[in-house]
N, CA and C of each residue as an Amber inpcrd file, in Angstrom:
protein
   627
   1.0800000  -0.9950000   0.0940000   0.2370000  -0.1220000  -0.3850000
   0.7630000   1.0660000   0.1760000   0.7860000   2.3960000  -1.0790000
   2.2380000   3.3110000  -1.3650000   1.3380000   4.5010000   0.4030000
   2.4030000   5.1160000  -0.0530000   1.3620000   6.8740000   1.1540000
  -0.0980000   7.1920000   0.9430000   0.1580000   7.6500000  -0.8250000
  -1.3320000   7.9090000  -0.4810000  -2.4610000   7.2790000  -0.1920000
  -2.9350000   5.5090000  -0.7930000  -4.1660000   4.9880000   0.1370000
  -3.4910000   5.1380000   0.5560000  -1.9350000   4.3350000   1.7850000
  -2.5610000   4.7190000   3.5590000  -3.5660000   5.4990000   4.6090000
  -3.1780000   7.2580000   3.3680000  -3.9870000   8.0170000   4.2260000
  -4.5400000   8.9690000   3.9430000  -5.0930000   7.6800000   3.0410000
  -6.0040000   7.7960000   2.0310000  -7.7030000   6.9910000   3.0950000
  -7.2270000   6.0070000   3.9860000  -7.5910000   5.0700000   4.5900000
  -7.8920000   5.9690000   5.4680000  -6.7270000   6.2460000   6.2860000
  -6.1550000   6.9170000   7.6240000  -7.6080000   8.3620000   7.6250000
  -7.5720000   8.4450000   6.5960000  -8.3570000  10.3230000   6.9420000
 -10.6510000   9.5370000   6.6440000 -10.5250000   8.2030000   6.0010000
 -11.7850000   7.7950000   6.8170000 -11.5580000   7.2490000   7.5800000
 -10.8140000   6.3470000   8.4690000 -11.4690000   5.4940000   9.3510000
 -11.5750000   7.2670000  10.6050000 -10.9660000   7.3840000  10.2170000
 -10.9110000   8.5960000  11.4710000 -12.5180000   8.8960000  11.2250000
 -13.0980000  10.0930000   9.4300000 -14.3150000   9.9490000   9.6450000
 -15.0570000   9.4190000   9.7920000 -15.2210000   7.8980000   9.6670000
 -16.3540000   6.6090000   9.8390000 -16.5740000   6.4470000  11.9600000
 -15.0020000   7.2790000  12.7980000 -15.2010000   6.7240000  13.5000000
 -15.5830000   8.5720000  14.3450000 -15.3390000   9.5860000  13.9290000
 -15.9070000  11.0250000  14.4960000 -17.9040000  10.8320000  13.9380000
 -17.9100000  10.1960000  13.0330000 -19.6380000  10.2390000  12.4890000
 -20.0160000   9.7640000  13.7110000 -19.6670000   8.4070000  14.2090000
 -20.4030000   6.7680000  15.4390000 -20.0760000   7.6380000  16.4560000
 -19.3340000   8.3530000  16.8480000 -18.7590000   9.0880000  18.2180000
 -19.8130000  10.9900000  18.2780000 -20.8890000  11.4220000  17.3390000
 -21.0980000  12.3750000  16.6390000 -23.1520000  11.3980000  16.7150000
 -23.0680000  10.3470000  16.2380000 -24.4140000   9.3180000  15.9500000
 -24.9550000   9.7350000  17.7030000 -24.2410000   9.1520000  18.4940000
 -24.2040000   9.0280000  19.7600000 -23.7150000   9.5010000  20.7790000
 -23.6420000  10.9870000  21.2070000 -23.8250000  11.8640000  21.2800000
 -25.1220000  11.8150000  21.7020000 -25.7280000  12.4590000  22.7850000
 -26.7080000  13.1430000  23.5890000 -27.0890000  14.3780000  22.2380000
 -28.4370000  14.7390000  21.6790000 -28.1380000  15.9460000  21.6540000
 -28.1010000  17.1730000  21.8220000 -28.2180000  17.0220000  23.4550000
 -28.5550000  18.0410000  24.2230000 -26.6530000  18.8430000  24.6840000
 -26.2430000  17.9850000  24.0510000 -24.4120000  18.1990000  23.8580000
 -24.7780000  19.4870000  22.7340000 -25.4650000  19.5820000  21.8690000
 -24.2690000  20.1330000  21.1140000 -25.5340000  21.3630000  20.9910000
 -26.0220000  22.1880000  21.9510000 -26.5180000  23.0080000  22.2170000
 -25.9750000  23.9630000  22.3790000 -26.0050000  25.5970000  21.9270000
 -25.0580000  26.3850000  22.1750000 -23.5940000  26.3260000  21.0950000
 -23.2760000  25.3250000  20.0950000 -22.4580000  24.9400000  19.6760000
 -22.4020000  26.2080000  18.5160000 -21.4040000  26.5580000  17.6090000
 -21.4150000  27.2740000  16.6660000 -21.8720000  26.2460000  15.5190000
 -22.3920000  26.9910000  14.4600000 -22.7970000  26.2970000  13.5210000
 -22.0090000  25.5350000  12.3400000 -20.4530000  25.7340000  12.5020000
 -19.3430000  25.0760000  11.3100000 -18.3380000  24.7450000  13.0630000
 -19.1040000  24.3500000  13.8760000 -18.7460000  23.3310000  14.8660000
 -17.7500000  22.2990000  15.1490000 -16.8880000  20.4720000  15.2810000
 -16.7510000  19.6630000  14.1710000 -18.2900000  18.6220000  14.5530000
 -18.9800000  19.2490000  15.6900000 -20.2730000  18.3500000  16.7050000
 -20.9260000  18.5590000  15.1630000 -21.2040000  19.9940000  15.0250000
 -22.2970000  19.9520000  14.7540000 -22.0890000  19.1470000  13.0810000
 -21.5940000  19.6600000  12.1840000 -21.0310000  18.8730000  11.0980000
 -20.3930000  18.1320000  10.8810000 -19.7940000  16.8130000  11.5180000
 -19.6880000  15.6330000  11.8190000 -21.2350000  15.0610000  11.3870000
 -21.7970000  15.3630000  12.6260000 -23.9340000  15.1620000  12.7850000
 -24.4970000  15.3610000  11.7900000 -24.2880000  16.7610000  10.8200000
 -24.9280000  16.6560000   9.5420000 -23.7390000  15.9450000   8.4690000
 -23.2620000  15.2810000   8.5810000 -22.9590000  14.5840000   7.8770000
 -23.4300000  13.5490000   7.5860000 -23.4900000  12.3950000   9.0160000
 -24.1330000  11.2260000   9.1920000 -25.4350000  11.0730000   8.3090000
 -25.9050000  12.1780000   7.9370000 -27.0740000  12.4320000   7.1240000
 -27.1000000  12.1170000   6.1240000 -28.8170000  11.3900000   5.3710000
 -28.7890000  10.7770000   3.8250000 -28.9980000  12.3220000   4.4260000
 -29.6020000  12.5980000   4.2800000 -29.7990000  14.5050000   3.0890000
 -28.8710000  15.3790000   3.8240000 -28.1720000  15.5670000   3.1790000
 -27.0660000  15.7580000   2.5740000 -27.0600000  17.8740000   3.2930000
 -28.5240000  18.8030000   2.6690000 -28.7050000  19.4400000   2.2610000
 -29.7290000  19.1090000   2.9680000 -30.0940000  20.9270000   4.0860000
 -32.1300000  20.9350000   4.3670000 -32.5530000  20.7000000   3.2780000
 -33.7010000  20.3850000   4.0930000 -34.9580000  20.4060000   2.9310000
 -35.3240000  21.7290000   2.8080000 -35.2520000  22.1770000   3.8260000
 -36.3860000  23.7060000   3.5400000 -34.7590000  24.5370000   4.7760000
 -34.7520000  25.3590000   4.7520000 -34.4560000  26.6090000   5.6790000
 -34.2590000  28.2880000   5.0060000 -34.1150000  28.0470000   5.8770000
 -35.0150000  29.9660000   6.2350000 -34.5400000  31.0690000   7.2100000
 -34.0430000  32.2760000   6.9660000 -33.7570000  33.4320000   7.8520000
 -35.2350000  33.8620000   8.1630000 -35.2860000  33.9740000   9.6720000
 -37.0160000  34.7920000   9.6090000 -36.3600000  35.6260000  11.0130000
 -36.7720000  37.1450000  10.2190000 -36.2080000  38.5520000  10.5570000
 -36.4680000  38.6340000  11.8270000 -37.6050000  38.2040000  12.3160000
 -38.7910000  39.2600000  12.6820000 -37.7780000  38.9060000  14.1230000
 -37.6090000  37.3150000  13.8950000 -37.0980000  36.3240000  15.5680000
 -35.2300000  36.6990000  14.8670000 -34.8300000  37.4480000  14.1130000
 -33.7780000  36.8360000  13.7390000 -32.3740000  35.6060000  14.2690000
 -33.6590000  34.5300000  14.0390000 -33.0710000  33.0610000  13.3710000
 -33.2840000  32.6510000  11.8170000 -32.1370000  31.8140000  12.1640000
 -31.7290000  30.5990000  10.7630000 -32.5680000  29.1860000  11.1730000
 -32.6300000  28.6530000  10.2080000 -33.8320000  27.4170000  10.7330000
 -33.6110000  26.2220000   9.1320000 -32.7300000  25.7200000   9.6690000
 -32.7950000  24.1750000   9.0510000 -33.4890000  23.2650000   9.0430000
 -34.2150000  22.1990000   8.2700000 -35.1180000  21.4070000   8.6840000
 -35.6100000  20.2310000   7.5430000 -34.2710000  19.6880000   8.3060000
 -34.6690000  17.9030000   7.3640000 -35.1990000  17.6560000   7.5360000
 -36.0040000  17.2660000   6.3850000 -37.5900000  15.6570000   6.8630000
 -36.9890000  14.7600000   7.1850000 -36.0940000  14.1280000   5.9930000
 -35.5370000  12.6550000   6.2980000 -34.9520000  12.3840000   7.1120000
 -34.7300000  13.1980000   8.3380000 -34.3580000  12.6040000   9.2180000
 -34.7660000  13.3070000  10.5400000 -35.8210000  13.7790000  11.0680000
 -36.8280000  13.7600000  11.7070000 -35.7070000  14.8150000  12.6660000
 -35.1720000  16.0540000  12.1530000 -34.5580000  17.3370000  12.3990000
 -34.7820000  18.3870000  11.8690000 -35.1500000  19.1020000  12.7150000
 -34.4470000  21.0090000  12.4830000 -33.6150000  21.3960000  13.5260000
 -33.3240000  22.1070000  13.0760000 -32.8260000  23.0640000  13.9030000
 -32.8690000  24.4150000  13.6010000 -32.6650000  25.4110000  14.9840000
 -32.4490000  26.8630000  14.6470000 -31.1850000  27.3080000  15.2160000
 -30.6810000  28.6070000  14.6050000 -29.1610000  29.4750000  15.1440000
 -29.6720000  30.2240000  14.8220000 -29.3400000  31.1040000  16.4520000
 -29.2360000  32.7830000  16.7820000 -28.5370000  33.8960000  15.6070000
 -28.4580000  35.0100000  16.1700000 -27.4990000  35.8980000  14.8480000
 -25.8530000  35.1920000  14.5380000 -25.4490000  34.9170000  15.8900000
 -24.4750000  34.5030000  16.1570000 -24.2550000  33.2470000  15.5440000
 -25.1580000  32.3220000  14.4730000 -25.5220000  30.9530000  14.1640000
 -23.8980000  30.0970000  15.7800000 -24.7300000  30.4700000  16.9900000
 -25.0770000  28.8560000  17.7300000 -26.0990000  27.9790000  18.0100000
 -26.2540000  27.1640000  17.7990000 -27.2370000  26.6640000  18.5970000
 -28.5420000  27.1600000  19.0800000 -29.2790000  27.5040000  19.0500000
 -29.9980000  27.8590000  19.6240000 -31.6610000  26.7650000  20.5570000
 -31.8450000  25.6660000  19.0100000 -32.7680000  24.8440000  20.0310000
 -33.2690000  24.1250000  18.4650000 -33.0100000  22.4380000  19.2270000
 -33.1120000  21.3250000  18.2010000 -35.3290000  20.9740000  18.6440000
 -35.2910000  20.6830000  17.6440000 -36.7510000  19.4320000  17.8160000
 -36.7540000  18.4540000  16.7700000 -36.6870000  17.2530000  17.4540000
 -36.8810000  16.3690000  16.9350000 -38.3190000  15.6820000  17.2570000
 -38.4880000  14.6060000  16.1130000 -39.5660000  14.1090000  15.5180000
 -39.1730000  12.4760000  15.9320000 -40.1610000  12.2810000  16.0750000
 -41.0470000  10.5870000  15.5550000 -41.3520000  10.5560000  14.3070000
 -41.7910000   9.5580000  14.0330000 -42.3680000   9.4220000  12.3110000
 -43.2120000  10.6760000  12.6240000 -43.9280000  10.4610000  11.5510000
 -45.2460000  11.8480000  11.5550000 -45.9340000  11.6760000  10.0480000
 -46.8020000  13.0560000   9.7590000 -47.1910000  13.4890000   7.9410000
 -45.8840000  14.1510000   7.4270000 -45.3540000  14.5110000   8.1350000
 -43.9830000  15.8370000   7.5580000 -43.1980000  14.8150000   7.4090000
 -42.1670000  14.4850000   8.9080000 -41.2320000  13.9150000   9.6010000
 -41.3880000  12.6360000   9.6370000 -39.9480000  12.1030000   8.6720000
 -39.3490000  10.7630000   9.6450000 -38.3220000  10.3220000  10.5400000
 -38.3680000   9.5240000  11.3320000 -38.2340000   9.4990000  12.8250000
 -36.5980000   9.9380000  12.7640000 -36.2800000  11.1510000  14.0200000
 -35.5220000  10.6060000  14.8780000 -34.5870000  10.1270000  15.3540000
 -33.1170000   9.5300000  14.0660000 -32.8880000   7.9830000  14.4850000
 -31.6810000   7.9720000  15.4230000 -31.2940000   8.8550000  16.1200000
 -29.7130000   9.2220000  16.7950000 -30.4110000   9.1650000  17.8670000
 -29.2570000   9.0580000  19.1350000 -29.7540000   8.7290000  20.6140000
 -30.5570000  10.2450000  20.9770000 -31.2050000  10.2410000  21.9680000
 -32.6310000  10.7920000  22.3430000 -32.1570000  11.5360000  23.8040000
 -31.9430000  12.6400000  23.9190000 -31.8130000  12.9790000  25.7870000
 -32.3060000  12.3930000  26.7820000 -31.4510000  11.9010000  27.2030000
 -31.4020000  11.0270000  28.9890000 -31.9820000   9.3400000  28.4840000
 -31.1570000   9.0110000  26.8810000 -31.2530000   7.8110000  26.6990000
 -33.5180000   7.3620000  26.5930000 -33.6140000   8.3210000  26.5040000
 -35.5010000   7.9040000  26.3270000 -35.4050000   7.0600000  24.0690000
 -37.0370000   6.7390000  24.2130000 -36.9420000   5.7210000  23.3840000
 -38.5660000   6.5350000  23.2640000 -38.8070000   7.0640000  21.2420000
 -40.4130000   7.1840000  20.4240000 -40.8150000   6.4700000  20.9600000
 -41.7950000   6.7030000  21.5770000 -43.7060000   5.4730000  22.2000000
 -42.9590000   5.7050000  23.3210000 -42.2840000   5.7310000  23.9900000
 -41.9430000   6.0310000  26.0450000 -43.4570000   7.2980000  26.4280000
 -44.0440000   6.2010000  27.5330000 -45.2810000   6.9590000  27.8640000
 -44.4060000   8.0100000  28.9510000 -45.7030000   8.8810000  29.2080000
 -44.8360000   9.5770000  30.7280000 -44.1530000   8.7930000  31.5400000
 -44.1930000   7.6890000  32.0900000 -44.1510000   7.1160000  33.5640000
 -42.6320000   7.0140000  32.7050000 -42.6200000   6.3000000  31.3120000
 -41.0070000   5.4510000  31.5710000 -40.1370000   6.7170000  31.3130000
 -40.5920000   7.3980000  30.3740000 -39.7450000   8.1240000  30.5600000
 -39.2690000   9.2680000  32.2430000 -39.8800000   9.1250000  32.6790000
 -39.3810000  10.1960000  33.5990000 -38.3470000   8.4000000  34.0730000
 -39.2170000   8.2690000  34.2910000 -37.7770000   6.8000000  35.0650000
 -36.3700000   7.1530000  33.9650000 -36.0810000   7.5600000  33.7750000
 -34.2320000   8.1950000  33.9320000 -34.8050000   9.7200000  33.1640000
 -35.7800000  10.9510000  33.6630000 -35.3190000  12.0580000  32.9900000
 -35.2250000  11.7060000  34.9920000 -36.2560000  11.4700000  36.0470000
 -36.8930000  11.2630000  37.3980000 -38.1910000  12.3040000  36.8160000
 -39.2360000  13.3450000  37.9050000 -39.9440000  14.0790000  38.1330000
 -40.1760000  15.7450000  36.6040000 -40.4390000  15.2330000  35.6890000
 -40.9770000  16.9340000  34.9370000 -41.6510000  17.7600000  35.4250000
 -41.9250000  18.8040000  35.0810000 -42.1310000  20.1230000  35.8880000
 -43.9120000  20.1560000  33.6790000 -44.6120000  20.2650000  34.9070000
 -46.4320000  20.5790000  33.5180000 -45.9410000  22.1940000  32.6200000
 -46.3560000  21.7960000  32.2960000 -46.0120000  23.3480000  31.1840000
 -47.6680000  23.9460000  31.5330000 -47.1960000  25.4880000  31.9160000
 -48.9300000  25.1930000  32.3300000 -49.1810000  25.8620000  31.1980000
 -48.7000000  26.4630000  29.5720000 -49.7210000  26.4260000  28.2300000
 -50.1530000  25.0340000  27.6770000 -49.4350000  23.9560000  27.5840000
 -49.9270000  23.0560000  26.6520000 -49.3400000  21.7390000  27.9280000
 -51.2980000  21.0510000  27.7650000 -50.9590000  19.7150000  28.7720000
 -50.1540000  18.7020000  28.3090000 -49.5900000  18.9130000  27.2410000
 -49.2340000  17.1970000  26.6620000 -47.9680000  17.2830000  26.1990000
 -47.3890000  18.4120000  27.1640000 -45.6360000  18.4610000  27.6250000
 -45.6010000  18.1270000  28.4450000 -44.1860000  17.7550000  28.8320000
 -43.4080000  18.1090000  30.4300000 -41.8630000  18.3890000  29.9040000
 -41.9880000  18.8200000  31.4630000 -40.9740000  20.0360000  30.3060000
 -39.4840000  19.2920000  31.1720000 -38.2290000  18.9010000  31.2020000
 -36.9380000  19.7420000  32.0100000 -35.7250000  20.5150000  32.3520000
 -35.5440000  21.0290000  33.5540000 -34.7340000  22.4150000  33.5810000
 -33.4470000  22.3480000  33.9450000 -32.5690000  22.7690000  33.5790000
 -30.6540000  22.2300000  33.8420000 -30.7500000  23.8820000  33.3200000
 -28.9510000  24.0350000  34.5410000 -28.5480000  25.7930000  33.4070000
 -28.3720000  26.2790000  32.1750000 -28.1670000  24.6540000  31.6000000
 -27.9350000  24.8950000  30.4930000 -28.7050000  24.2600000  29.3820000
 -29.8870000  24.1410000  29.7120000 -30.5210000  23.8560000  28.1190000
 -32.7580000  23.0240000  29.2810000 -33.2400000  23.7080000  27.9670000
 -34.4250000  23.2060000  28.2360000 -35.3410000  22.5690000  27.5510000
 -35.1220000  21.3290000  27.8920000 -36.2670000  20.2000000  27.0540000
 -37.3680000  19.3440000  27.4470000 -38.5390000  20.1470000  26.4710000
 -39.5280000  19.2490000  26.1880000 -40.0440000  18.1630000  25.3560000
 -40.2280000  17.4300000  26.4900000 -41.4650000  16.1270000  25.8240000
 -42.4650000  16.5930000  25.5730000 -42.6540000  16.0630000  24.8280000
 -44.4200000  15.5240000  24.6920000 -44.2560000  15.1400000  23.8040000
 -45.6840000  14.2830000  24.1020000 -46.9210000  13.6760000  24.5430000
 -48.1230000  13.0420000  23.6460000 -48.3360000  13.0080000  22.1840000
 -49.2630000  12.4870000  21.2430000 -50.0480000  11.0610000  22.4390000
 -51.5470000  11.3000000  22.2590000 -51.9220000  10.1420000  22.8760000
 -51.1240000   9.1460000  24.6460000 -50.8110000   9.6730000  25.1220000
 -50.1220000   9.9290000  26.1170000 -48.3990000   8.9580000  25.3640000
 -48.0980000   9.1750000  23.9450000 -46.7710000   8.7370000  23.8530000
 -45.5010000   9.6180000  23.8780000 -44.6910000   9.7400000  24.2050000
 -43.4100000  10.1050000  23.0690000 -43.1540000  10.6810000  21.4170000
 -43.3520000  11.3420000  21.3770000 -43.2790000  11.6270000  19.8180000
 -42.8070000  13.1040000  19.2460000 -42.1990000  13.6020000  19.9080000
 -41.5600000  15.0810000  19.8490000 -40.3100000  15.7820000  21.0540000
 -39.4840000  16.0750000  20.3520000 -38.6200000  16.3960000  21.5830000
 -37.5880000  17.7820000  22.0690000 -37.7970000  18.7670000  22.4850000
 -37.6900000  20.1250000  21.5700000 -36.8940000  20.3120000  22.7940000
 -35.4830000  20.9160000  22.3870000 -34.3980000  21.1260000  23.5810000
 -33.6500000  22.6060000  23.3380000 -33.9670000  23.7980000  24.1130000
 -33.4590000  24.5200000  24.0630000 -32.5230000  25.6420000  24.5380000
 -31.5910000  26.4740000  23.8860000 -30.6310000  26.6400000  24.8660000
 -31.0230000  28.0560000  26.0090000 -29.9840000  28.0460000  27.2920000
 -29.9050000  29.1390000  27.9730000 -29.0450000  30.2230000  27.8400000
 -29.3330000  31.3620000  28.1290000 -28.7500000  32.2320000  28.6220000
 -27.7190000  31.5010000  28.8110000 -26.8000000  31.5540000  30.0590000
 -26.4140000  30.6720000  30.3470000 -24.8860000  29.9760000  29.7150000
 -25.3890000  28.5490000  28.4770000 -24.9760000  28.0590000  27.5600000
 -24.8580000  28.6750000  27.2800000 -25.4110000  30.3730000  26.0740000
 -24.8970000  30.5850000  25.4000000 -23.7340000  31.3520000  25.6280000
 -24.0680000  31.8550000  26.8420000 -22.9440000  33.3650000  27.3130000
 -21.2320000  32.1070000  27.1800000 -22.0530000  31.2600000  28.2110000
 -20.7800000  29.6990000  28.3320000 -19.8600000  29.8840000  26.6250000
 -20.4680000  29.9600000  26.2620000 -20.1550000  29.2520000  24.8010000
 -20.1250000  30.3910000  23.6870000 -20.0070000  30.9350000  24.4340000
 -19.7410000  32.2410000  23.0730000 -18.4650000  33.2740000  22.3140000
 -17.3370000  32.5730000  23.1330000 -15.9780000  32.5890000  22.6500000
 -15.5760000  31.5300000  21.7700000 -15.9600000  30.7770000  21.8010000
 -16.0490000  29.4390000  20.6000000 -17.3160000  29.9300000  19.3610000
 -17.4310000  30.0140000  20.1110000 -19.0230000  30.2250000  18.4530000
 -18.2060000  31.8190000  17.8030000 -17.5220000  33.1110000  18.5830000
 -16.7500000  33.9280000  17.4320000 -16.1890000  33.4050000  16.9100000
 -15.0660000  32.5230000  17.3320000 -13.3090000  32.0160000  17.6330000
 -14.2080000  31.5320000  15.6180000 -15.2860000  30.6520000  15.7870000
 -15.5280000  29.8460000  14.4640000 -16.0450000  30.2080000  13.6060000
 -16.8420000  32.0650000  14.0730000 -17.1320000  32.5980000  12.7300000
 -18.7520000  31.8670000  11.9470000 -19.3620000  31.2350000  12.3940000
 -19.8450000  30.2770000  11.0420000 -20.8540000  30.8530000  10.4780000
 -21.5190000  32.0530000  10.5450000 -21.7000000  32.7890000   8.9910000
 -21.5450000  33.0890000   8.4180000 -20.0790000  32.5870000   8.4370000
 -18.8530000  33.5390000   6.8430000 -19.1990000  32.1660000   5.8240000
 -19.3790000  31.3320000   6.6480000 -19.7890000  29.7630000   5.9160000
 -20.8870000  29.9470000   4.9780000 -22.2580000  30.7240000   5.1560000
 -22.9850000  30.3980000   4.8690000 -23.2400000  31.7760000   3.3080000
 -23.6620000  31.4200000   2.5430000 -23.9670000  32.1120000   1.2880000
 -25.0300000  33.6560000   1.0400000 -24.9290000  34.0600000   0.2080000
 -26.2760000  35.4150000  -0.1440000 -25.5270000  36.1490000   1.0760000
 -24.3400000  36.5240000   2.0580000 -23.9700000  37.8250000   2.3360000
 -23.5940000  39.1680000   1.0430000 -24.6560000  40.2960000   1.9170000
 -23.9700000  41.6580000   2.4330000 -23.2090000  42.4450000   2.4890000
 -21.7280000  42.4900000   2.1820000 -20.5510000  42.9880000   2.9050000
 -21.0980000  44.5100000   3.0680000 -20.7760000  45.2020000   4.1550000
 -21.3710000  46.4670000   5.3340000 -20.1830000  47.4110000   5.1030000
 -18.8170000  46.6970000   5.4460000 -17.6390000  47.9130000   6.1300000
 -16.7450000  47.2900000   6.0190000 -15.8310000  47.0900000   5.3920000
 -14.1620000  47.4540000   5.6350000 -14.2920000  45.8250000   4.3550000
 -12.9280000  45.0030000   5.0770000 -12.6280000  44.0950000   3.7990000
 -13.2170000  42.2360000   4.7190000 -13.8460000  41.4520000   3.6420000
 -14.7030000  40.9020000   4.8060000 -14.2720000  39.6970000   4.0150000
 -12.4270000  39.4230000   2.9360000 -12.3110000  38.6700000   2.5680000
 -10.8690000  38.0520000   2.7370000 -10.1590000  39.2970000   3.7730000
  -8.7210000  38.3980000   4.5600000  -8.8650000  39.4290000   5.2630000
  -9.4300000  40.3720000   6.1480000  -9.5330000  41.0150000   6.5920000
 -10.0560000  41.3970000   7.9880000 -10.3370000  42.7350000   8.6630000
 -11.9010000  42.9440000   9.2810000 -13.3600000  43.3290000   8.9980000
 -14.1670000  42.8400000   8.3460000 -15.5320000  44.3020000   7.8850000
 -16.9090000  43.0070000   8.4880000 -17.8180000  43.5140000   8.4160000
 -18.9970000  43.3050000   8.3280000 -20.2370000  42.9790000   7.2110000
 -20.3810000  41.7660000   7.2930000 -21.7840000  41.2790000   6.4920000
 -23.2100000  40.9140000   7.2110000 -24.1540000  40.7670000   6.8730000
 -24.5980000  40.1880000   6.5010000 -25.5920000  39.6020000   6.5360000
 -26.8000000  39.1800000   6.0040000 -27.8430000  38.2740000   5.6190000
 -28.8890000  38.8680000   6.2220000 -30.0430000  38.4130000   4.6340000
 -31.2990000  38.4670000   5.3370000 -31.7450000  39.9400000   5.8850000
 -31.4180000  40.6840000   5.0650000 -31.7470000  41.8710000   5.4360000
 -31.4190000  42.7080000   6.8460000 -30.3070000  42.3870000   7.0210000
 -29.9910000  42.1860000   8.8700000 -30.1320000  41.3580000   9.3980000
 -31.0630000  40.3690000   9.6230000 -31.3780000  39.1120000  10.3760000
 -30.4850000  38.4650000  11.5340000 -29.3180000  38.3830000  10.7810000
 -28.0440000  38.5080000  11.3520000 -27.0800000  38.4340000  10.6020000
 -25.9600000  39.3510000  11.0550000 -24.5490000  39.6270000  11.2690000
 -23.0880000  39.2340000  11.3770000 -22.3620000  38.7880000  11.1880000
 -21.1180000  38.9510000  11.1450000 -20.0070000  40.2500000  11.4010000
 -20.1290000  40.5890000  12.2270000 -18.9460000  41.5400000  12.6070000
 -17.3620000  41.0230000  12.9760000 -16.5250000  41.1790000  12.3240000
 -15.1980000  40.3520000  12.9510000 -13.8890000  39.8840000  11.7560000
 -12.8520000  39.6360000  12.5400000 -11.8290000  39.4550000  11.4940000
 -11.9660000  38.0210000  10.2520000 -11.5170000  39.1250000   9.2410000
 -12.0720000  36.9940000   8.4250000 -10.9910000  36.3130000   7.2330000
  -9.8660000  36.5100000   8.1320000  -9.1670000  35.8340000   7.0510000
  -8.7020000  34.4370000   8.2620000
C-alpha cells in the first residue's frame, strides 16, 4: 500500500469514527455549539440528506432555521450562528423518525412514566397539557406526548449556555460559511469587516482571515 492510499485509509477511518461518535452523542450536548463546530458538522455529514430540505432566515426573531425532514430534525441558530434550538420528531406526516440518541436515553413511544424513570420528575407546562419539561442550567428540554406516547422533543439553549460558549462561537465565525451575504463595511475577504444576511436578520462583524 503506497503512502497516498494509507493516508486516504487513515482519513476515512477517522471520519467513520467521528460520525459514529457524533451519532452517539446526546443532542443536548450540541446546544450552543457554533454552526461549523466539529460536532454539528459531523452530525450533518451523518445524514442521508446532506442538504436541508428547507432553510430560511426568520427576520422577526433573527433566527436561521434548517429542516431535515427525512432525518427527523430541525435546528435553529441565533444571529451569531450558535445552535439555540433542536426539534426532534418521531415519524409522522412531515418528518421521518430521528434515529440517533435521544436526551436522557429516552425512546420514541415511551409513556410519561417510562420517560420520568430516566429523567426524574418533569415539570408540567402551563400552556400545553401534552408537554412535560426538564430544566437545567444549560438547556430546557420539552417532551411532547401525543396519545400518551413520546413523539416530539424540543431542546432550547439557556442564556447561561450561550454565554459560556460565546468565545467558541465568535472564534468559529459560522456565519461566514453561509451564502448570499452582503458586505457592509471593511474587508470581508481577509481582513476585518462586517457582513449581513437576510436584510440584517443576521450579522457577522470581525476578522475574516
